[in-house]
Amino acid sequence: MATIEFQQIFKVYSNGYTALKNLSLDIKDGEFLVFVGPSGCGKSTALRMLAGLEEISGGKLLIGGEIVNDKTPQERNIAMVFQNYALYPHMTVRENMEFPLKMLKMPKAERQKRVIAAAEKLGLTNLLDNKPKQMSGGQRQRVAMGRAIVRNPSVFLMDEPLSNLDAKMRVQIRTEISQLQRNMGITMVYVTHDQVEAMTMGDRVAVMKGGELQQIAPPQELYDSP
Ligand code: ADP
Ligand code: ADP
């Protein structure tokens, strides 16, 4: 079952620049799909569009069989983790993770249950009372993911989540993200310019170039393009 469908999607920015040209692809339920390509190829635009942060200039975007072109980010059951973590520095890990649930006016008991469950999945149980500045880059990344998963989204979006980490941490978090995605059975759409990351993490890889989809295939079936 396809949970996400890009149907002939175009993005033309207000300055006239066409960032996505006729993008069509399906993402299956529970799949780990990686958009890869050089800077400027349109991969973040595609992801922001999914999140509802970017107007669609042409084509149709479907989530769970429903056209979402005009739906707000809040109306889509999607969580996005940003590159720069965007944690609140004055809040503890617990408060950071609880915050989006407060915004939803969820009762306190349910909020606490969700935070504890997410912290267990992410190995953050012993760090719940820490502030972000007391933590490593990798730990902060996990908190950012925790804050996203407490809402039990059906789709998870990540844009270059490892780019602020050193090489060793990148490999470690890469593995953690893959495991977390498999444990939760959640659909993941992941953006990176790093081909190794794409090949090791993705069930399928969508290779973008100049706003166009070059190929989409499982890593072992990708062919080299000049
Ligand atoms: P609007 O507020 O009309 O939707 P946009 O969000 O499309 O405007 O961006 C406003 C302007 O900022 C654009 O016309 C563009 O020139 C510039 N801009 C913003 N981000 C970028 C970017 N990543 N690359 C190039 N230009 C950009
Ligand atoms: P990537 O994530 O692959 O680096 P993006 O999706 O961020 O690429 O951007 C694709 C292209 O669209 C780039 O050439 C970028 O400069 C341009 N762009 C992005 N945002 C805007 C904007 N708001 N206005 C104009 N051009 C933009």
XYZ file of N, CA and C and ligand atoms in Angstrom:
732
model
N 0.852 -1.198 0.000
C 0.000 0.000 0.000
C 0.888 1.249 0.000
N 0.569 2.146 -0.904
C 1.337 3.410 -0.934
C 0.727 4.366 0.071
N 1.555 4.883 0.947
C 1.040 5.815 1.939
C 1.197 7.261 1.461
N 2.203 7.449 0.578
C 2.448 8.794 0.045
C 2.571 8.705 -1.470
N 1.873 9.593 -2.161
C 1.990 9.632 -3.620
C 2.264 11.055 -4.098
N 3.397 11.228 -4.751
C 3.666 12.465 -5.486
C 3.174 12.222 -6.912
N 2.222 13.015 -7.368
C 1.704 12.845 -8.732
C 1.989 14.104 -9.545
N 2.977 14.003 -10.413
C 3.350 15.088 -11.333
C 3.469 16.435 -10.615
N 4.266 16.420 -9.573
C 4.427 17.591 -8.709
C 5.420 18.598 -9.301
N 5.007 19.859 -9.282
C 5.887 20.963 -9.680
C 6.029 21.946 -8.520
N 7.203 22.547 -8.411
C 7.378 23.673 -7.502
C 8.061 24.815 -8.234
N 7.362 25.922 -8.325
C 7.942 27.137 -8.896
C 7.953 28.179 -7.787
N 9.145 28.622 -7.386
C 9.237 29.644 -6.336
C 8.813 30.999 -6.884
N 8.562 31.935 -5.966
C 7.996 33.232 -6.363
C 8.949 34.031 -7.244
N 10.231 33.669 -7.227
C 11.175 34.359 -8.125
C 11.222 33.700 -9.509
N 10.334 32.721 -9.736
C 10.255 32.076 -11.035
C 11.099 30.820 -11.175
N 11.862 30.495 -10.137
C 12.739 29.320 -10.222
C 11.933 28.024 -10.044
N 12.118 27.084 -10.975
C 11.420 25.793 -10.890
C 12.302 24.781 -10.162
N 11.923 24.466 -8.940
C 12.750 23.594 -8.093
C 12.368 22.121 -8.205
N 11.116 21.842 -8.601
C 10.697 20.448 -8.836
C 9.950 20.386 -10.154
N 10.341 19.412 -10.982
C 9.737 19.267 -12.309
C 9.096 17.901 -12.450
N 7.774 17.864 -12.454
C 7.040 16.644 -12.790
C 7.482 15.451 -11.941
N 7.521 15.662 -10.642
C 7.976 14.594 -9.735
C 6.827 13.628 -9.454
N 7.017 12.370 -9.830
C 6.030 11.329 -9.532
C 6.723 10.160 -8.857
N 6.248 9.800 -7.671
C 6.741 8.589 -7.009
C 5.799 8.204 -5.879
N 5.819 6.903 -5.559
C 5.019 6.368 -4.453
C 5.942 5.952 -3.324
N 5.522 6.172 -2.108
C 6.265 5.676 -0.948
C 5.343 4.714 -0.210
N 5.841 3.525 0.057
C 4.993 2.484 0.657
C 4.909 2.635 2.170
N 3.831 2.083 2.709
C 3.622 2.083 4.146
C 4.784 1.351 4.837
N 5.421 1.994 5.794
C 6.517 1.368 6.539
C 7.864 1.406 5.847
N 7.917 2.060 4.687
C 9.160 2.093 3.918
C 10.120 3.182 4.436
N 11.418 2.957 4.242
C 12.438 3.974 4.493
C 12.897 4.475 3.125
N 12.425 5.657 2.751
C 12.727 6.213 1.426
C 13.707 7.375 1.584
N 14.814 7.324 0.865
C 15.807 8.393 0.952
C 15.821 9.201 -0.342
N 15.689 10.526 -0.230
C 15.958 11.436 -1.345
C 17.432 11.806 -1.286
N 18.165 11.547 -2.366
C 19.577 11.901 -2.380
C 19.899 12.697 -3.634
N 20.913 13.553 -3.537
C 21.315 14.357 -4.685
C 22.105 15.551 -4.200
N 22.781 16.246 -5.118
C 23.626 17.372 -4.729
C 22.798 18.548 -4.210
N 23.459 19.472 -3.554
C 22.806 20.669 -3.051
C 22.050 21.371 -4.177
N 20.818 21.752 -3.906
C 20.034 22.494 -4.884
C 19.190 21.639 -5.815
N 19.216 20.309 -5.638
C 18.483 19.432 -6.566
C 16.990 19.367 -6.262
N 16.563 19.934 -5.138
C 15.129 19.996 -4.843
C 14.657 19.030 -3.771
N 15.591 18.322 -3.133
C 15.161 17.298 -2.179
C 14.493 17.897 -0.935
N 15.022 19.016 -0.423
C 14.380 19.637 0.750
C 13.021 20.220 0.386
N 12.926 20.737 -0.825
C 11.642 21.271 -1.286
C 10.591 20.159 -1.261
N 10.957 18.968 -1.745
C 10.024 17.835 -1.757
C 9.599 17.476 -0.334
N 10.561 17.486 0.586
C 10.266 17.125 1.975
C 9.381 18.180 2.650
N 9.734 19.452 2.418
C 8.931 20.534 3.023
C 7.505 20.511 2.487
N 7.363 20.117 1.221
C 6.052 20.004 0.620
C 5.220 18.941 1.340
N 5.874 17.816 1.646
C 5.200 16.738 2.374
C 4.744 17.218 3.746
N 5.594 18.017 4.378
C 5.289 18.516 5.718
C 4.206 19.594 5.688
N 3.919 20.113 4.499
C 2.917 21.170 4.390
C 3.503 22.559 4.563
N 4.825 22.671 4.430
C 5.511 23.952 4.640
C 5.799 24.669 3.327
N 5.393 24.072 2.226
C 5.725 24.623 0.915
C 4.512 24.450 0.016
N 4.070 25.536 -0.572
C 2.912 25.465 -1.464
C 3.236 24.610 -2.694
N 2.242 23.883 -3.177
C 2.419 23.042 -4.354
C 1.978 23.837 -5.583
N 2.873 23.947 -6.577
C 2.555 24.763 -7.761
C 1.781 23.973 -8.806
N 1.965 22.645 -8.810
C 1.256 21.817 -9.784
C 1.323 20.365 -9.372
N 0.308 19.601 -9.766
C 0.269 18.183 -9.442
C -0.493 17.922 -8.162
N -0.505 16.650 -7.770
C -1.256 16.247 -6.582
C -0.345 15.520 -5.608
N -0.549 15.804 -4.322
C 0.170 15.090 -3.262
C -0.871 14.369 -2.412
N -0.706 13.046 -2.285
C -1.649 12.247 -1.500
C -0.950 11.595 -0.316
N -1.620 11.620 0.832
C -1.142 10.885 2.008
C -2.290 9.986 2.452
N -2.036 8.708 2.547
C -3.073 7.748 2.920
C -4.275 7.802 1.992
N -4.015 8.027 0.713
C -5.081 8.026 -0.284
C -5.848 9.331 -0.404
N -5.486 10.299 0.428
C -6.224 11.558 0.465
C -5.364 12.692 -0.108
N -5.960 13.538 -0.928
C -5.219 14.684 -1.471
C -4.993 15.698 -0.352
N -3.719 16.070 -0.149
C -3.405 16.973 0.971
C -2.874 18.334 0.503
N -2.965 18.604 -0.814
C -2.430 19.868 -1.347
C -2.771 21.090 -0.490
N -4.006 21.143 0.003
C -4.444 22.334 0.725
C -4.509 22.138 2.238
N -3.944 21.051 2.721
C -3.990 20.801 4.170
C -2.812 21.456 4.887
N -3.071 21.961 6.070
C -2.023 22.588 6.880
C -1.126 21.490 7.474
N 0.064 21.884 7.961
C 0.933 20.901 8.605
C 0.214 20.157 9.737
N -0.609 20.868 10.507
C -1.296 20.255 11.651
C -2.313 19.212 11.208
N -2.826 19.361 9.994
C -3.846 18.412 9.511
C -3.237 17.141 8.913
N -1.902 17.098 8.833
C -1.243 15.910 8.304
C -0.596 15.190 9.479
N -0.725 13.875 9.518
C -0.176 13.146 10.661
C 1.301 12.836 10.420
N 2.092 13.911 10.362
C 3.486 13.818 9.940
C 4.372 14.539 10.941
N 5.538 13.972 11.232
C 6.481 14.631 12.125
C 7.767 14.916 11.374
N 8.310 16.102 11.575
C 9.544 16.463 10.889
C 10.631 16.806 11.896
N 11.810 16.226 11.676
C 12.963 16.553 12.519
C 13.897 17.437 11.703
N 14.197 18.605 12.232
C 15.014 19.558 11.488
C 16.496 19.356 11.758
N 17.285 19.857 10.829
C 18.738 19.763 10.849
C 19.338 20.294 12.160
N 18.824 21.421 12.615
C 19.455 22.102 13.752
C 18.817 21.738 15.098
N 18.132 20.569 15.130
C 17.472 20.070 16.349
C 16.316 20.958 16.822
N 16.563 22.284 16.897
C 15.545 23.217 17.370
C 14.942 22.807 18.711
N 15.796 22.403 19.646
C 15.324 22.130 21.011
C 15.233 23.450 21.777
N 14.350 23.490 22.773
C 14.267 24.679 23.619
C 15.331 24.578 24.697
N 16.297 25.508 24.730
C 17.441 25.365 25.633
C 17.078 25.484 27.107
N 16.012 26.235 27.413
C 15.658 26.444 28.817
C 14.806 25.299 29.373
N 14.410 24.360 28.516
C 13.565 23.254 28.971
C 14.385 21.976 29.117
N 13.953 21.117 30.046
C 14.586 19.795 30.179
C 14.176 18.909 28.988
N 14.823 17.752 28.924
C 14.474 16.767 27.889
C 12.990 16.414 27.985
N 12.557 16.157 29.216
C 11.146 15.801 29.437
C 10.229 16.913 28.915
N 10.559 18.156 29.268
C 9.704 19.285 28.863
C 9.736 19.498 27.352
N 10.915 19.300 26.777
C 11.020 19.416 25.315
C 10.122 18.398 24.617
N 10.137 17.167 25.137
C 9.355 16.117 24.496
C 7.863 16.276 24.755
N 7.537 16.862 25.903
C 6.133 17.021 26.283
C 5.472 18.200 25.563
N 6.304 19.148 25.148
C 5.784 20.419 24.634
C 4.752 20.269 23.499
N 5.051 19.474 22.455
C 4.064 19.366 21.369
C 2.742 18.764 21.833
N 2.779 17.946 22.889
C 1.543 17.347 23.400
C 0.735 18.366 24.189
N 1.450 19.281 24.869
C 0.756 20.381 25.550
C 0.020 21.241 24.540
N 0.696 21.478 23.403
C 0.076 22.274 22.348
C -1.221 21.620 21.864
N -1.249 20.284 21.913
C -2.451 19.546 21.493
C -3.482 19.450 22.623
N -3.138 20.042 23.777
C -4.005 20.015 24.956
C -4.302 18.591 25.422
N -3.302 17.730 25.320
C -3.455 16.350 25.785
C -3.376 16.337 27.307
N -4.211 15.517 27.969
C -4.171 15.457 29.444
C -2.787 15.034 29.958
N -2.447 15.503 31.151
C -1.105 15.333 31.680
C -0.690 13.863 31.796
N -1.592 13.014 32.292
C -1.242 11.600 32.493
C -0.847 10.950 31.166
N -1.611 11.243 30.124
C -1.326 10.678 28.803
C -0.014 11.244 28.251
N 0.235 12.537 28.481
C 1.491 13.165 28.042
C 2.680 12.448 28.666
N 2.584 12.225 29.978
C 3.702 11.598 30.687
C 3.946 10.181 30.192
N 2.858 9.464 29.934
C 2.965 8.095 29.429
C 3.685 8.083 28.081
N 3.309 9.005 27.218
C 3.911 9.072 25.878
C 5.404 9.409 25.956
N 5.737 10.366 26.830
C 7.133 10.795 26.957
C 7.991 9.644 27.487
N 7.483 8.931 28.480
C 8.246 7.821 29.061
C 8.444 6.709 28.030
N 7.405 6.409 27.267
C 7.508 5.361 26.241
C 8.524 5.753 25.161
N 8.471 7.017 24.745
C 9.399 7.477 23.701
C 10.833 7.477 24.232
N 11.000 7.910 25.489
C 12.336 7.962 26.084
C 12.942 6.560 26.159
N 12.107 5.566 26.474
C 12.598 4.183 26.531
C 13.078 3.718 25.162
N 12.281 3.992 24.134
C 12.651 3.588 22.774
C 13.972 4.214 22.345
N 14.240 5.417 22.860
C 15.398 6.190 22.392
C 16.577 6.147 23.359
N 16.442 5.394 24.442
C 17.517 5.329 25.421
C 17.753 6.652 26.132
N 16.671 7.380 26.415
C 16.795 8.697 27.054
C 16.244 8.712 28.476
N 15.860 7.536 28.960
C 15.178 7.471 30.257
C 15.969 8.162 31.371
N 17.291 7.959 31.369
C 18.102 8.538 32.447
C 18.480 9.999 32.210
N 18.063 10.541 31.083
C 18.452 11.915 30.749
C 17.263 12.872 30.768
N 16.111 12.397 31.244
C 14.879 13.183 31.126
C 14.947 14.536 31.835
N 15.765 14.628 32.883
C 15.832 15.894 33.619
C 17.004 16.771 33.197
N 17.743 16.348 32.176
C 18.854 17.162 31.675
C 18.367 18.286 30.758
N 19.196 19.315 30.663
C 18.943 20.373 29.682
C 19.793 20.077 28.443
N 19.354 20.539 27.268
C 20.090 20.233 26.029
C 21.581 20.548 26.094
N 21.961 21.648 26.750
C 23.377 22.031 26.720
C 24.270 21.072 27.508
N 23.644 20.248 28.359
C 24.415 19.256 29.113
C 24.602 17.961 28.323
N 24.139 17.954 27.080
C 24.106 16.696 26.333
C 24.954 16.762 25.067
N 25.317 15.567 24.556
C 26.103 15.493 23.321
C 25.196 15.733 22.111
N 25.823 15.951 20.970
C 25.072 16.154 19.734
C 24.165 14.975 19.414
N 24.683 13.782 19.637
C 23.897 12.581 19.355
C 22.685 12.461 20.270
N 22.907 12.808 21.526
C 21.792 12.745 22.483
C 20.734 13.789 22.137
N 21.182 14.972 21.752
C 20.222 16.023 21.371
C 19.411 15.601 20.148
N 20.098 14.919 19.232
C 19.393 14.426 18.049
C 18.279 13.455 18.453
N 18.580 12.623 19.436
C 17.567 11.665 19.892
C 16.392 12.368 20.561
N 16.688 13.453 21.290
C 15.594 14.214 21.909
C 14.705 14.821 20.819
N 15.352 15.339 19.776
C 14.575 15.919 18.668
C 13.664 14.856 18.044
N 14.180 13.637 17.933
C 13.347 12.557 17.408
C 12.239 12.202 18.389
N 12.584 12.212 19.677
C 11.589 11.901 20.709
C 10.444 12.889 20.668
N 10.787 14.158 20.489
C 9.752 15.182 20.446
C 8.827 14.977 19.243
N 9.386 14.369 18.207
C 8.560 14.108 17.023
C 7.691 12.861 17.208
N 8.234 11.818 17.837
C 7.462 10.565 17.866
C 6.386 10.511 18.950
N 6.436 11.414 19.946
C 5.403 11.375 20.991
C 3.992 11.570 20.425
N 3.905 12.201 19.290
C 2.575 12.417 18.696
C 2.076 11.192 17.935
N 2.871 10.104 17.928
C 2.522 8.900 17.169
C 2.181 9.208 15.709
N 3.087 9.870 15.007
C 2.809 10.199 13.619
C 2.853 8.943 12.749
N 2.220 9.008 11.584
C 2.274 7.860 10.676
C 3.451 7.989 9.713
N 3.974 9.208 9.588
C 5.119 9.432 8.702
C 6.128 10.331 9.419
N 7.389 9.992 9.228
C 8.487 10.689 9.867
C 9.364 11.295 8.785
N 9.684 12.589 8.896
C 10.517 13.247 7.894
C 11.811 13.729 8.532
N 12.936 13.477 7.876
C 14.213 13.972 8.387
C 15.023 14.600 7.261
N 15.509 15.825 7.514
C 16.294 16.555 6.522
C 17.730 16.698 7.018
N 18.648 15.953 6.436
C 20.069 15.998 6.797
C 20.266 15.991 8.316
N 19.675 15.011 9.021
C 19.729 15.082 10.483
C 21.121 14.856 11.055
N 22.036 14.345 10.261
C 23.362 13.986 10.789
C 24.440 15.004 10.441
N 24.062 16.076 9.759
C 25.095 16.946 9.191
C 25.880 17.734 10.239
N 25.319 17.872 11.451
C 26.062 18.607 12.485
C 26.918 17.703 13.362
N 26.966 16.404 13.040
C 27.663 15.452 13.908
C 29.026 15.084 13.326
N 29.944 14.642 14.218
C 31.235 14.182 13.706
C 31.084 12.784 13.095
N 32.143 12.329 12.404
C 32.052 11.113 11.581
C 31.630 9.892 12.398
N 32.196 9.752 13.592
C 31.904 8.584 14.413
C 30.435 8.584 14.848
N 30.002 9.761 15.303
C 28.626 9.901 15.760
C 27.642 9.679 14.609
N 28.037 10.119 13.425
C 27.172 9.932 12.245
C 26.846 8.465 12.014
N 27.874 7.627 12.106
C 27.660 6.196 11.872
C 26.759 5.619 12.962
N 27.009 6.054 14.201
C 26.214 5.531 15.324
C 24.740 5.928 15.201
N 24.490 7.210 14.960
C 23.105 7.692 14.901
C 22.386 7.134 13.671
N 23.150 6.977 12.602
C 22.606 6.375 11.383
C 21.976 5.018 11.704
N 22.737 4.203 12.447
C 22.254 2.880 12.834
C 21.042 3.003 13.747
N 21.115 3.950 14.691
C 20.003 4.128 15.629
C 18.720 4.526 14.919
N 18.849 5.431 13.966
C 17.660 5.888 13.232
C 17.041 4.724 12.463
N 17.895 3.926 11.809
C 17.390 2.776 11.056
C 16.662 1.794 11.965
N 17.262 1.536 13.139
C 16.648 0.582 14.070
C 15.320 1.109 14.597
N 15.328 2.393 14.939
C 14.112 3.009 15.467
C 12.983 2.929 14.438
N 13.336 3.218 13.202
C 12.330 3.182 12.134
C 11.756 1.787 11.989
N 12.622 0.780 12.053
C 12.151 -0.606 11.913
C 11.313 -1.036 13.113
N 11.779 -0.672 14.319
C 11.022 -1.014 15.535
C 9.613 -0.454 15.510
N 9.508 0.796 15.040
C 8.223 1.473 15.089
C 7.363 1.152 13.874
N 7.965 0.603 12.839
C 7.222 0.309 11.617
C 6.679 1.560 10.952
N 7.303 2.696 11.248
C 6.821 3.974 10.739
C 7.396 4.230 9.338
N 6.665 4.958 8.519
C 7.176 5.344 7.203
C 8.168 6.491 7.376
N 9.347 6.357 6.770
C 10.377 7.386 6.903
C 10.712 7.985 5.541
N 10.735 9.309 5.475
C 11.240 9.984 4.280
C 12.423 10.832 4.728
N 13.575 10.577 4.138
C 14.854 11.050 4.662
C 15.615 11.739 3.535
N 16.168 12.903 3.829
C 16.900 13.673 2.824
C 18.378 13.752 3.182
N 19.241 13.449 2.226
C 20.683 13.604 2.442
C 21.395 13.842 1.112
N 22.565 14.513 1.199
C 23.394 14.634 -0.007
C 24.444 13.524 -0.022
N 24.487 12.722 1.075
C 25.544 11.728 1.274
C 25.109 10.376 0.695
N 25.809 9.935 -0.345
C 25.403 8.712 -1.038
C 25.554 7.474 -0.166
N 26.592 7.455 0.674
C 26.792 6.289 1.547
C 25.631 6.180 2.530
N 25.267 7.324 3.102
C 24.120 7.360 4.011
C 22.871 6.824 3.301
N 22.643 7.307 2.099
C 21.460 6.896 1.334
C 21.464 5.394 1.087
N 22.614 4.873 0.678
C 22.714 3.456 0.306
C 22.588 2.538 1.514
N 23.090 2.994 2.681
C 23.058 2.104 3.844
C 21.720 2.186 4.580
N 21.022 3.310 4.466
C 19.807 3.480 5.262
C 18.526 3.160 4.512
N 18.481 3.438 3.217
C 17.212 3.386 2.503
C 16.772 1.992 2.093
N 15.453 1.715 2.231
C 14.884 0.543 1.549
C 14.908 0.824 0.042
N 14.592 2.081 -0.294
C 14.736 2.545 -1.681
C 15.333 3.949 -1.653
N 16.011 4.282 -2.749
C 16.675 5.573 -2.857
C 16.122 6.296 -4.085
N 15.689 7.550 -3.883
C 15.223 8.387 -4.993
C 16.344 9.373 -5.320
N 16.951 9.228 -6.484
C 18.079 10.073 -6.873
C 17.543 11.279 -7.654
N 17.814 12.485 -7.109
C 17.323 13.727 -7.720
C 18.464 14.471 -8.396
N 18.117 15.173 -9.468
C 19.097 16.025 -10.135
C 18.362 17.170 -10.821
N 18.738 18.400 -10.499
C 18.115 19.563 -11.136
C 16.597 19.569 -11.067
N 16.042 19.153 -9.923
C 14.595 19.183 -9.748
C 13.855 18.009 -10.354
N 14.598 17.070 -10.917
C 13.953 15.908 -11.543
C 14.396 14.614 -10.885
N 13.486 13.641 -10.902
C 13.810 12.305 -10.394
C 14.592 11.549 -11.466
N 15.829 11.167 -11.133
C 16.672 10.433 -12.086
C 16.345 8.948 -12.070
N 16.260 8.391 -10.863
C 15.905 6.980 -10.714
C 15.430 6.744 -9.295
N 14.673 5.660 -9.140
C 14.244 5.261 -7.794
C 14.294 3.745 -7.746
N 15.077 3.228 -6.764
C 15.311 1.783 -6.709
C 15.909 1.410 -5.357
N 15.855 0.117 -4.992
C 16.598 -0.323 -3.810
C 18.091 -0.097 -4.048
N 18.871 0.135 -2.981
C 20.287 0.496 -3.138
C 21.054 -0.439 -4.076
N 20.820 -1.746 -3.967
C 21.600 -2.702 -4.769
C 21.240 -2.656 -6.251
N 20.113 -1.999 -6.572
C 19.708 -1.940 -7.988
C 19.989 -0.596 -8.639
N 20.577 0.337 -7.874
C 20.880 1.649 -8.447
C 22.049 1.518 -9.412
N 21.956 2.180 -10.535
C 23.080 2.186 -11.466
C 23.765 3.545 -11.418
N 25.035 3.575 -11.742
C 25.790 4.828 -11.754
C 25.348 5.679 -12.928
N 25.082 6.970 -12.642
C 24.776 7.868 -13.752
C 25.886 8.910 -13.835
N 26.243 9.349 -15.008
C 27.376 10.262 -15.152
C 27.069 11.632 -14.542
P 7.142 34.218 -0.765
O 7.201 34.911 0.543
O 6.658 35.091 -1.884
O 6.520 32.857 -0.746
P 9.575 32.742 -1.102
O 9.401 31.986 0.171
O 9.413 31.970 -2.351
O 8.644 34.029 -1.142
O 11.006 33.394 -1.063
C 11.176 34.791 -1.127
C 12.421 35.108 -1.924
O 13.580 34.730 -1.187
C 12.475 34.360 -3.227
O 11.972 35.153 -4.278
C 13.935 34.049 -3.416
O 14.566 35.002 -4.234
C 14.545 34.151 -2.042
N 14.962 32.823 -1.507
C 14.566 32.302 -0.336
N 15.145 31.136 -0.110
C 15.930 30.894 -1.156
C 16.800 29.831 -1.525
N 16.985 28.770 -0.744
N 17.438 29.904 -2.700
C 17.279 30.963 -3.472
N 16.497 32.001 -3.194
C 15.824 31.964 -2.048
P 18.331 20.731 -1.789
O 17.570 20.363 -0.564
O 18.428 19.608 -2.755
O 19.663 21.338 -1.504
P 16.281 22.753 -2.123
O 15.028 21.974 -2.264
O 16.548 23.402 -0.831
O 17.502 21.857 -2.575
O 16.317 23.874 -3.247
C 16.135 23.581 -4.615
C 16.388 24.815 -5.430
O 15.379 25.784 -5.185
C 17.704 25.495 -5.128
O 18.247 25.967 -6.335
C 17.330 26.623 -4.210
O 18.221 27.692 -4.293
C 15.961 26.992 -4.708
N 15.117 27.554 -3.653
C 14.843 27.013 -2.462
N 14.008 27.785 -1.757
C 13.739 28.837 -2.531
C 12.939 30.012 -2.385
N 12.217 30.240 -1.287
N 12.912 30.866 -3.414
C 13.612 30.646 -4.527
N 14.373 29.574 -4.743
C 14.445 28.692 -3.756
